[in-house]
PDB file of C-alpha atoms in Angstrom:
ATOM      1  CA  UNK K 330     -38.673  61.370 120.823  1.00 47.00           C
ATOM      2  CA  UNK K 331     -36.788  59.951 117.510  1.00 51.00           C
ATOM      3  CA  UNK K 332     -33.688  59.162 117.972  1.00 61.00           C
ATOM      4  CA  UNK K 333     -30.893  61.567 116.061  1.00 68.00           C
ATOM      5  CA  UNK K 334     -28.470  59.419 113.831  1.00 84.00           C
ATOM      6  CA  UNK K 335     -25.282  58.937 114.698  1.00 93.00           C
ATOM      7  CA  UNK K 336     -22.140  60.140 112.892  1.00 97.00           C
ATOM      8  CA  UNK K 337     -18.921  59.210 112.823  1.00 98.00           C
ATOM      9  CA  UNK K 338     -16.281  62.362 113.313  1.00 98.00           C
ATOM     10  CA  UNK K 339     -12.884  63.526 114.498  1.00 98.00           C
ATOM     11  CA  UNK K 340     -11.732  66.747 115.997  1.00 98.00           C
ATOM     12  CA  UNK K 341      -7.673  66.945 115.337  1.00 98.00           C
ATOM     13  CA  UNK K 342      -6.936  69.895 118.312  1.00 97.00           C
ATOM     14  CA  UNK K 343      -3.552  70.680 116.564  1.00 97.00           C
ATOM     15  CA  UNK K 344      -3.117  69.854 112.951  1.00 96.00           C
ATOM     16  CA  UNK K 345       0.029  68.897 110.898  1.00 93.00           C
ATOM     17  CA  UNK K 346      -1.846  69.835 107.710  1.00 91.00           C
ATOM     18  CA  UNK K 347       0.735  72.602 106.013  1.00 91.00           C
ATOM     19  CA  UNK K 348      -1.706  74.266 104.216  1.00 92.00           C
ATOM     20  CA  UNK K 349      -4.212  74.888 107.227  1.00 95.00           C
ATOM     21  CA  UNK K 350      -1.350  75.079 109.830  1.00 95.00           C
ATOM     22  CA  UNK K 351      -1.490  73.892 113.646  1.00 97.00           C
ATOM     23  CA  UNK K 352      -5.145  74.628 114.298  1.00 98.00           C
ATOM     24  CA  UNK K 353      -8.069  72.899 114.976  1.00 98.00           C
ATOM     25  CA  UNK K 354      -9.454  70.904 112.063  1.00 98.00           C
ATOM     26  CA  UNK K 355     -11.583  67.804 111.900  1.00 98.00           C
ATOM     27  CA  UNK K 356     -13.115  65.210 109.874  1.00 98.00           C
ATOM     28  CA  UNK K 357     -16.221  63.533 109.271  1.00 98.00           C
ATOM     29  CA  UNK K 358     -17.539  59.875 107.869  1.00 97.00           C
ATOM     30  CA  UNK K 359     -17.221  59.993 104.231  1.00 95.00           C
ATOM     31  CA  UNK K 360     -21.214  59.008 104.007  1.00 94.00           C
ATOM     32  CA  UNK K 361     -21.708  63.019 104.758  1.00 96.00           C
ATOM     33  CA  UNK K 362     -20.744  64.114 101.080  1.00 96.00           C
ATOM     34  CA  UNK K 363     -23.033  65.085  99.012  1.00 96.00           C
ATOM     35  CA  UNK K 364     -24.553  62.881  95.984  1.00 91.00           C
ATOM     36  CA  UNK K 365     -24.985  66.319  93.910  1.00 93.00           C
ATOM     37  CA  UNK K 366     -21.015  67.076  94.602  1.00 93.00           C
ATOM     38  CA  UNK K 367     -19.221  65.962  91.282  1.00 89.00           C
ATOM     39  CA  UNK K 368     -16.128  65.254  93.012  1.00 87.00           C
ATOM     40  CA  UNK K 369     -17.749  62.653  95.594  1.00 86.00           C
ATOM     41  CA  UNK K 370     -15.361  59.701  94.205  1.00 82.00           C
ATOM     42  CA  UNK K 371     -14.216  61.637  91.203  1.00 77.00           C
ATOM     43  CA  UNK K 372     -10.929  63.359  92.281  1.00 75.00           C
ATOM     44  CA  UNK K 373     -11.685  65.057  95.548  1.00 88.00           C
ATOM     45  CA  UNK K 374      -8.323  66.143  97.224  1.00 82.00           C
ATOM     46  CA  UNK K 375      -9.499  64.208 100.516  1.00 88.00           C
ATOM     47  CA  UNK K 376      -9.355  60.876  99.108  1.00 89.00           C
ATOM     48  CA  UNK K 377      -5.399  60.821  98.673  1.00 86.00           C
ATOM     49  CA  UNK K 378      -2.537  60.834 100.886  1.00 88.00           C
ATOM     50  CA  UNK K 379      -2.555  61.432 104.351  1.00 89.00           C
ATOM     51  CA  UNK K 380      -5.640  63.543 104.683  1.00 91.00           C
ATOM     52  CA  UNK K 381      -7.486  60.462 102.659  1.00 92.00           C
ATOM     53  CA  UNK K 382      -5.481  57.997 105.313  1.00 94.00           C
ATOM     54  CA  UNK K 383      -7.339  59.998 108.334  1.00 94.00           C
ATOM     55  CA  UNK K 384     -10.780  60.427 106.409  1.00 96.00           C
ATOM     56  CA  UNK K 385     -10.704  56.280 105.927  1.00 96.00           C
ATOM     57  CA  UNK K 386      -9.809  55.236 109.628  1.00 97.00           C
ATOM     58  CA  UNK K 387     -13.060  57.913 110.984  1.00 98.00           C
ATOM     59  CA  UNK K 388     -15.470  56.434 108.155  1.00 96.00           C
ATOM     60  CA  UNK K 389     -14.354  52.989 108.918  1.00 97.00           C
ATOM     61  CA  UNK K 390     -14.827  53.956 112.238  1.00 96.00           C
ATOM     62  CA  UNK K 391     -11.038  53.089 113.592  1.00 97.00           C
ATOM     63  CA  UNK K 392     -11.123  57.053 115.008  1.00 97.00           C
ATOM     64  CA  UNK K 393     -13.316  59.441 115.883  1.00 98.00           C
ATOM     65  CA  UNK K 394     -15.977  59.487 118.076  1.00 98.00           C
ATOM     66  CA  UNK K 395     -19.936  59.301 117.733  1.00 97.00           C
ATOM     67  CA  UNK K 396     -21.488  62.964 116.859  1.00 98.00           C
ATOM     68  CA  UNK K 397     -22.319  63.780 120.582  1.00 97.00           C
ATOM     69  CA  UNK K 398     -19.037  63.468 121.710  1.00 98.00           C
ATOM     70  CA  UNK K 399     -17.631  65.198 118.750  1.00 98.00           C
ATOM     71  CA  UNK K 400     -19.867  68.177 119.749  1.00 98.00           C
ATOM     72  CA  UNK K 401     -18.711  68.178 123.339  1.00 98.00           C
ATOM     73  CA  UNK K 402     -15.092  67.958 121.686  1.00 98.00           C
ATOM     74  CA  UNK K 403     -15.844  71.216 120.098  1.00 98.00           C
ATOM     75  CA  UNK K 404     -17.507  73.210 123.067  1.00 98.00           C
ATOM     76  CA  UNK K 405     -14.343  72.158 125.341  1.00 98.00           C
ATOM     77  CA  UNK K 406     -12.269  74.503 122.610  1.00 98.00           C
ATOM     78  CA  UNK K 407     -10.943  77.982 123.283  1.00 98.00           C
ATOM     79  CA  UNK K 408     -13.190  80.402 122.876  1.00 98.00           C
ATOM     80  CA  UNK K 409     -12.557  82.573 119.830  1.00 97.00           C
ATOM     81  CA  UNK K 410     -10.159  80.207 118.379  1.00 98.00           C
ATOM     82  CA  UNK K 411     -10.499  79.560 114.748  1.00 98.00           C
ATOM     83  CA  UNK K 412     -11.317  76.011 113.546  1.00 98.00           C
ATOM     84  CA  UNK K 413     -12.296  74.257 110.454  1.00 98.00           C
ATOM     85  CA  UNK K 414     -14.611  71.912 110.115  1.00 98.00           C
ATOM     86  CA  UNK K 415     -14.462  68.559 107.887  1.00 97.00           C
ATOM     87  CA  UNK K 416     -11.004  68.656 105.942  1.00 96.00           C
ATOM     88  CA  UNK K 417     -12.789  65.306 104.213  1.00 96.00           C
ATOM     89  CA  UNK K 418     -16.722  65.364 104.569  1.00 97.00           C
ATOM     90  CA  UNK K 419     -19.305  67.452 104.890  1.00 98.00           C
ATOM     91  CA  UNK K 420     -22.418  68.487 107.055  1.00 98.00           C
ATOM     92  CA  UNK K 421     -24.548  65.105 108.234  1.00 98.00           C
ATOM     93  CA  UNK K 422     -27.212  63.962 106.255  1.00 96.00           C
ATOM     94  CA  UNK K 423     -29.261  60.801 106.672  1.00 93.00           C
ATOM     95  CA  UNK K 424     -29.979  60.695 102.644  1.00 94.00           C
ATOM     96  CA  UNK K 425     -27.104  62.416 100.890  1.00 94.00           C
ATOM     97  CA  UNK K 426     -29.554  65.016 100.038  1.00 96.00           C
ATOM     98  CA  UNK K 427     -30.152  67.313 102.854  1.00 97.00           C
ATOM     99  CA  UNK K 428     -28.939  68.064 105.680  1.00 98.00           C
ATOM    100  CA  UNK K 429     -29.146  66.461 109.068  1.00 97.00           C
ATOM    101  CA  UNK K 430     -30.770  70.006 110.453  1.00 97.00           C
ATOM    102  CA  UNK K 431     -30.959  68.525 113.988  1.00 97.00           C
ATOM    103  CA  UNK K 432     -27.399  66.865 114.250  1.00 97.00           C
ATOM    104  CA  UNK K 433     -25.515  70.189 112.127  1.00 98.00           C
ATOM    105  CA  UNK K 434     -27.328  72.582 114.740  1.00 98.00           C
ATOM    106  CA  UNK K 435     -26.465  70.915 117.434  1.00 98.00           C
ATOM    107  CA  UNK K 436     -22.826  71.122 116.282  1.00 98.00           C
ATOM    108  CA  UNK K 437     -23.588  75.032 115.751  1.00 98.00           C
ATOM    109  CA  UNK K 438     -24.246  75.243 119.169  1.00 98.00           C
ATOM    110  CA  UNK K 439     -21.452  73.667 120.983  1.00 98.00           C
ATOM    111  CA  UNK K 440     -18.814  75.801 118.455  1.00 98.00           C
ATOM    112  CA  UNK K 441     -20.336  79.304 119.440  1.00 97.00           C
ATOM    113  CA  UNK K 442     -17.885  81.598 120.569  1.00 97.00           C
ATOM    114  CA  UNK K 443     -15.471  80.210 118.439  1.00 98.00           C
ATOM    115  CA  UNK K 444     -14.569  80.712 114.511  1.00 98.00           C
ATOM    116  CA  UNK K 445     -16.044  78.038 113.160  1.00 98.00           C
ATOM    117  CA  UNK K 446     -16.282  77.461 109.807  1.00 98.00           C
ATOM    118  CA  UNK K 447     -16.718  74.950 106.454  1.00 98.00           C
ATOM    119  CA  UNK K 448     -17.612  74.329 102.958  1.00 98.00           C
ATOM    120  CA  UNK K 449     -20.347  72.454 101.773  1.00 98.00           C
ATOM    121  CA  UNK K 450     -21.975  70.947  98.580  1.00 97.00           C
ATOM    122  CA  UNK K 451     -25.163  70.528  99.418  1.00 98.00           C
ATOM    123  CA  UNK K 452     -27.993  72.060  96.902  1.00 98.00           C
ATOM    124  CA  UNK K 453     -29.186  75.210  98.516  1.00 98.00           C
ATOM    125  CA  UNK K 454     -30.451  76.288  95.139  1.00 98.00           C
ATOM    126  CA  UNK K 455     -33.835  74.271  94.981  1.00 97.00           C
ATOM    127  CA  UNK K 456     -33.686  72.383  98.522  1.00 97.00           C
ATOM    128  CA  UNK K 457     -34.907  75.235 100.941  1.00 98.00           C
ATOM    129  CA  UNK K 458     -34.164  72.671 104.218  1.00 98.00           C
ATOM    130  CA  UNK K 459     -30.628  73.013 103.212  1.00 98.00           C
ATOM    131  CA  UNK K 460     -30.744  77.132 102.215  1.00 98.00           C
ATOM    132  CA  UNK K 461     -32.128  77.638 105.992  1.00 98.00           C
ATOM    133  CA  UNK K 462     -29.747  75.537 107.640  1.00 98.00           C
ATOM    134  CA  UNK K 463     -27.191  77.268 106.237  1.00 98.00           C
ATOM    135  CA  UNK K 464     -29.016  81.274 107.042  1.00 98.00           C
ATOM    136  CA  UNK K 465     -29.300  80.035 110.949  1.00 98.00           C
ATOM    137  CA  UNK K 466     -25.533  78.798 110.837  1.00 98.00           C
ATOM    138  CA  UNK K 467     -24.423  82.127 109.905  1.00 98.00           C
ATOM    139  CA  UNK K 468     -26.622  84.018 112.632  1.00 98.00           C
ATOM    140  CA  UNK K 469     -25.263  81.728 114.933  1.00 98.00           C
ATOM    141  CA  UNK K 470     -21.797  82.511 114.151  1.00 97.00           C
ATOM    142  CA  UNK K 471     -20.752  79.522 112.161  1.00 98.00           C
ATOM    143  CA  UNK K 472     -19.415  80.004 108.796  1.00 98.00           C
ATOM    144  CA  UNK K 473     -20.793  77.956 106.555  1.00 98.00           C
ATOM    145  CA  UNK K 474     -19.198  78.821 102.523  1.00 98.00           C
ATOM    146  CA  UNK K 475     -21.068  77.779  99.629  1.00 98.00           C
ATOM    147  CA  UNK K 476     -19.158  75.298  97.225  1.00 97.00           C
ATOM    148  CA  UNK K 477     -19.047  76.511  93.769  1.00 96.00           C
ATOM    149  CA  UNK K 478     -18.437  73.981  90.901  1.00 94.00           C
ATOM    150  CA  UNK K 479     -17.539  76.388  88.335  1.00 94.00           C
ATOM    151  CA  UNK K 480     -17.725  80.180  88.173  1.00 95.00           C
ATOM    152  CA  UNK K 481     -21.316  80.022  86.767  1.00 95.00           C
ATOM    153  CA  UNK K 482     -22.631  77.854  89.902  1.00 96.00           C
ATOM    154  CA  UNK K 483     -20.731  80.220  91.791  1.00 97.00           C
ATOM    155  CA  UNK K 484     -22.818  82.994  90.701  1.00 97.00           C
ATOM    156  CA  UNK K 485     -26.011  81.457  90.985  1.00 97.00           C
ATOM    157  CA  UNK K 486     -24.747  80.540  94.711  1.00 98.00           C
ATOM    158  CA  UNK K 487     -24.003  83.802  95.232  1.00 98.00           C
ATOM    159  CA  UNK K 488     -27.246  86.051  94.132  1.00 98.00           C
ATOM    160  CA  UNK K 489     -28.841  84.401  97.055  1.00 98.00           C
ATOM    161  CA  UNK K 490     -27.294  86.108  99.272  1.00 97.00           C
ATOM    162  CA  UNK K 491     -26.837  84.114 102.055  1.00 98.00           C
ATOM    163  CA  UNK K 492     -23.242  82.941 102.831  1.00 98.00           C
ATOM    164  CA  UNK K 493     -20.057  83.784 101.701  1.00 98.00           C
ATOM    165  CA  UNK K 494     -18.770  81.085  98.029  1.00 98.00           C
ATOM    166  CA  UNK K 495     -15.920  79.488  96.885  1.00 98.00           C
ATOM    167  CA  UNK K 496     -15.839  77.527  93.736  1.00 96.00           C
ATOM    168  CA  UNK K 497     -13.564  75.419  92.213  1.00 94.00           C
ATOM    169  CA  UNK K 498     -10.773  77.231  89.282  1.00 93.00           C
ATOM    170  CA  UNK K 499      -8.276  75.111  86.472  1.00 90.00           C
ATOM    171  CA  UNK K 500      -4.985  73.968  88.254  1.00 88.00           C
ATOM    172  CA  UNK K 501      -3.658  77.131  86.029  1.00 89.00           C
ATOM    173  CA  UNK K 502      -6.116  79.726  86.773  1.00 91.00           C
ATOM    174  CA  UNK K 503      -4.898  82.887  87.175  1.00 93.00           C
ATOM    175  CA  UNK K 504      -4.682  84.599  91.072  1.00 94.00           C
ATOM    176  CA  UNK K 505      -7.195  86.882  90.088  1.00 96.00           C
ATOM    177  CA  UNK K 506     -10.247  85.938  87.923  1.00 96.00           C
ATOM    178  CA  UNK K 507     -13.998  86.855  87.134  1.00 96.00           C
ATOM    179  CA  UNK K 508     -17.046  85.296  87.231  1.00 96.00           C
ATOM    180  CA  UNK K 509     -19.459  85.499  83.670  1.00 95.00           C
ATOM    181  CA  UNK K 510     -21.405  88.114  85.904  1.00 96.00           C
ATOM    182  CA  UNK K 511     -18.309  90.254  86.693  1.00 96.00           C
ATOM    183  CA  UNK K 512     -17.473  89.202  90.480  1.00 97.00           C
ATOM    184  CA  UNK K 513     -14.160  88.268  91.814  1.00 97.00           C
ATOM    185  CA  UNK K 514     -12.718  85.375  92.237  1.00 97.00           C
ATOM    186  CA  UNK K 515      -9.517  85.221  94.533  1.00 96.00           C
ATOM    187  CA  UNK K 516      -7.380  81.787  94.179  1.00 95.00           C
ATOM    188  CA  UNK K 517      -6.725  80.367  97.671  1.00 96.00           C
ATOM    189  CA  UNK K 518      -3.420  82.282  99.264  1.00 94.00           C
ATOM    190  CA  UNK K 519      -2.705  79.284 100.827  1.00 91.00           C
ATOM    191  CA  UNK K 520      -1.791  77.707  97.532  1.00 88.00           C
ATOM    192  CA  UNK K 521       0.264  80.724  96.274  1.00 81.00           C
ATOM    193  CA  UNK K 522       2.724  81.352  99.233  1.00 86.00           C
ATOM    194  CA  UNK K 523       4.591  78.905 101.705  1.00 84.00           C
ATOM    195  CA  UNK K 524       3.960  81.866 104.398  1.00 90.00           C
ATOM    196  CA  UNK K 525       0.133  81.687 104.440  1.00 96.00           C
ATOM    197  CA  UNK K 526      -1.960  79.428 105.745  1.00 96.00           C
ATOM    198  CA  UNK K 527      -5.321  79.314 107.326  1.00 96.00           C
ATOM    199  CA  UNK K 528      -4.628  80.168 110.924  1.00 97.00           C
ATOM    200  CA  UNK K 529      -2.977  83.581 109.780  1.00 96.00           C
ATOM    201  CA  UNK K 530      -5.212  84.118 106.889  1.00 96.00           C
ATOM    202  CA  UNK K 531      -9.018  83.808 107.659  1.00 97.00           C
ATOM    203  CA  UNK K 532     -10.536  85.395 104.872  1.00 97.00           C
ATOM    204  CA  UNK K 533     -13.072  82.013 104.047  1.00 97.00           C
ATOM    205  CA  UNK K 534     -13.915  82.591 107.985  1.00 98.00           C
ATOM    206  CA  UNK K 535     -15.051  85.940 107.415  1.00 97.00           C
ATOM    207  CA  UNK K 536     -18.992  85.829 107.160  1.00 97.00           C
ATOM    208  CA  UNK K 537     -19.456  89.343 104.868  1.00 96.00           C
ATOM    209  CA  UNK K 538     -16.922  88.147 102.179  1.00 96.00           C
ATOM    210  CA  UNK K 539     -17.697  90.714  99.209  1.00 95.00           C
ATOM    211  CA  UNK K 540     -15.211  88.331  96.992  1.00 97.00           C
ATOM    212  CA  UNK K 541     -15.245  84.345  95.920  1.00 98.00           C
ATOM    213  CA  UNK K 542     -12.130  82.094  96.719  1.00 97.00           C
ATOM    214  CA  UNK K 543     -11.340  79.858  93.821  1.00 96.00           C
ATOM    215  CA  UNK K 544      -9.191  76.573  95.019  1.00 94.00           C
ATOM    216  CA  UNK K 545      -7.153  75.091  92.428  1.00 91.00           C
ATOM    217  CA  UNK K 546      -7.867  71.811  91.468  1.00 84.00           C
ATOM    218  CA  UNK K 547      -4.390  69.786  92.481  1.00 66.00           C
ATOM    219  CA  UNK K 548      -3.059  66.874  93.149  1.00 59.00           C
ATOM    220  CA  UNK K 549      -3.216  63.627  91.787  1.00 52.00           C
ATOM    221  CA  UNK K 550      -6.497  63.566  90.687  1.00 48.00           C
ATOM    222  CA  UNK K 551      -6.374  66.882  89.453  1.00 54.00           C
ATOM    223  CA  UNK K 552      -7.693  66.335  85.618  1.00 56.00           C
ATOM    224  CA  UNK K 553     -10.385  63.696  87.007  1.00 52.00           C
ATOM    225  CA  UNK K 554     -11.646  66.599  88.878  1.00 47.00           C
ATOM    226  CA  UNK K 555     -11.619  68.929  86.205  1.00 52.00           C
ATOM    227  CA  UNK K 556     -13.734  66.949  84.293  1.00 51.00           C
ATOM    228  CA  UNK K 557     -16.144  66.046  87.312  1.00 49.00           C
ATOM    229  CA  UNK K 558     -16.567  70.063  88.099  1.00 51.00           C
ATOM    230  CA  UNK K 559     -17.907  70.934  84.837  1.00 50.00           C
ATOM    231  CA  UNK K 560     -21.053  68.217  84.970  1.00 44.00           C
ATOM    232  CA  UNK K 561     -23.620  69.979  87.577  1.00 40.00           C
ATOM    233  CA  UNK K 562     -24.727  73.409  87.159  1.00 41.00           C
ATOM    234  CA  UNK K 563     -27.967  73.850  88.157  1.00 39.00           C
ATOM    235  CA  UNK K 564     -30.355  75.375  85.457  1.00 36.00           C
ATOM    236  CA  UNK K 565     -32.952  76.650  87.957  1.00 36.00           C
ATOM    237  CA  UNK K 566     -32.636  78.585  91.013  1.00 32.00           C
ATOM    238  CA  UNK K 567     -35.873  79.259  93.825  1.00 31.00           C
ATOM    239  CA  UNK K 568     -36.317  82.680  94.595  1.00 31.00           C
ATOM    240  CA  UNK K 569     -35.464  84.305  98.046  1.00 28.00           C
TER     241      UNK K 569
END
């Protein structure tokens, strides 16, 4: 039998993060990301201060654990307690292309009966390996949101009807916005109000989302990012 890859990851039971509050969170080896995500290196939020710090020491391999521990990590949780998965990284993937269906099902597994969810970049437009992985997450009961680069990608995500989206908005994008086909986008609550913060507000854990959450693009690399966002929109989608 072939032996699965090993990935480098950390599970963080209580978190210090402000804007996701004292939850679960975790992080995985920055060799997850994407190549198609135009912030990989180019102004992604993770890669500064302290959440960058953490991502560094687990792809460098100073913490964390190897995937299989990582998993049992995960099933030793509460049950129905809410946890989000890779602050900085993304699913595993042995080619940056698609995902490690094996290693991110395994994962899937050991996190049922709790509210697991994430974001990811990978192309579930024209790679069907990564559409399916993502259609058995959410049966399973792992929320898996589509990452939008703009509002255009994030319609195209969403008409396949698969998994709740978020997309990236301008750093002065309005709280409520639209999409070119006339959907909703919601900026992040958790960037608008000291009071709210993932643990109390769940909505990008919520699997039927009817809406798309737009995250600011902040920080330090903010305008690098802007810039990055706007470069891949995919022209051509595969039908469902």
């Amino acid at each position: 039998r072939r032996k699965m890859r090993d990935y480098q990851a950390l599970l963080v039971p209580v978190s210090g993060n402000r804007k996701t509050g004292p939850m679960p969170v975790s992080f995985t080896e920055e060799e997850t990301c994407p190549d198609i995500c135009p912030l990989k290196k180019s102004g992604c939020y993770a890669e500064h201060g302290p959440v960058g710090l953490n991502w560094r020491k687990v792809t460098q391999k100073k913490s964390g654990t190897g995937w299989d521990e990582f998993c049992r990590n995960v099933f030793a949780l509460p049950y129905h307690i809410l946890w989000r998965y890779a602050i900085g990284g993304d699913a595993p993937s042995k080619d940056g292309q698609t995902i490690d269906r094996e290693a991110w099902m395994k994962l899937v597994k050991a996190s049922q009966r709790r509210r697991g969810f994430s974001y990811t970049h990978y192309d579930v437009l024209q790679n069907l390996e990564n559409r399916q992985v993502v259609v058995d997450s959410l049966a399973a009961g792992f929320v898996v949101n589509l990452s939008g680069n703009n509002a255009e990608h994030a319609d195209r995500l969403y008409d396949l009807k698969i998994a709740p989206v978020v997309t990236m908005i301008p750093a002065d994008a309005p709280n409520v916005s639209y999409t070119p086909a006339g959907r909703k986008i919601v900026a992040c609550p958790a960037e608008k109000s000291d009071k709210v913060q993932c643990i109390n507000c769940k909505i990008c854990a919520e699997p039927d989302r009817h809406y798309i959450i737009g995250f600011r693009l902040h920080g330090s690399a903010a305008k690098k990012a802007s810039t990055a966002s706007t470069q891949y929109i995919p022209l051509t989608t595969i039908g469902t």
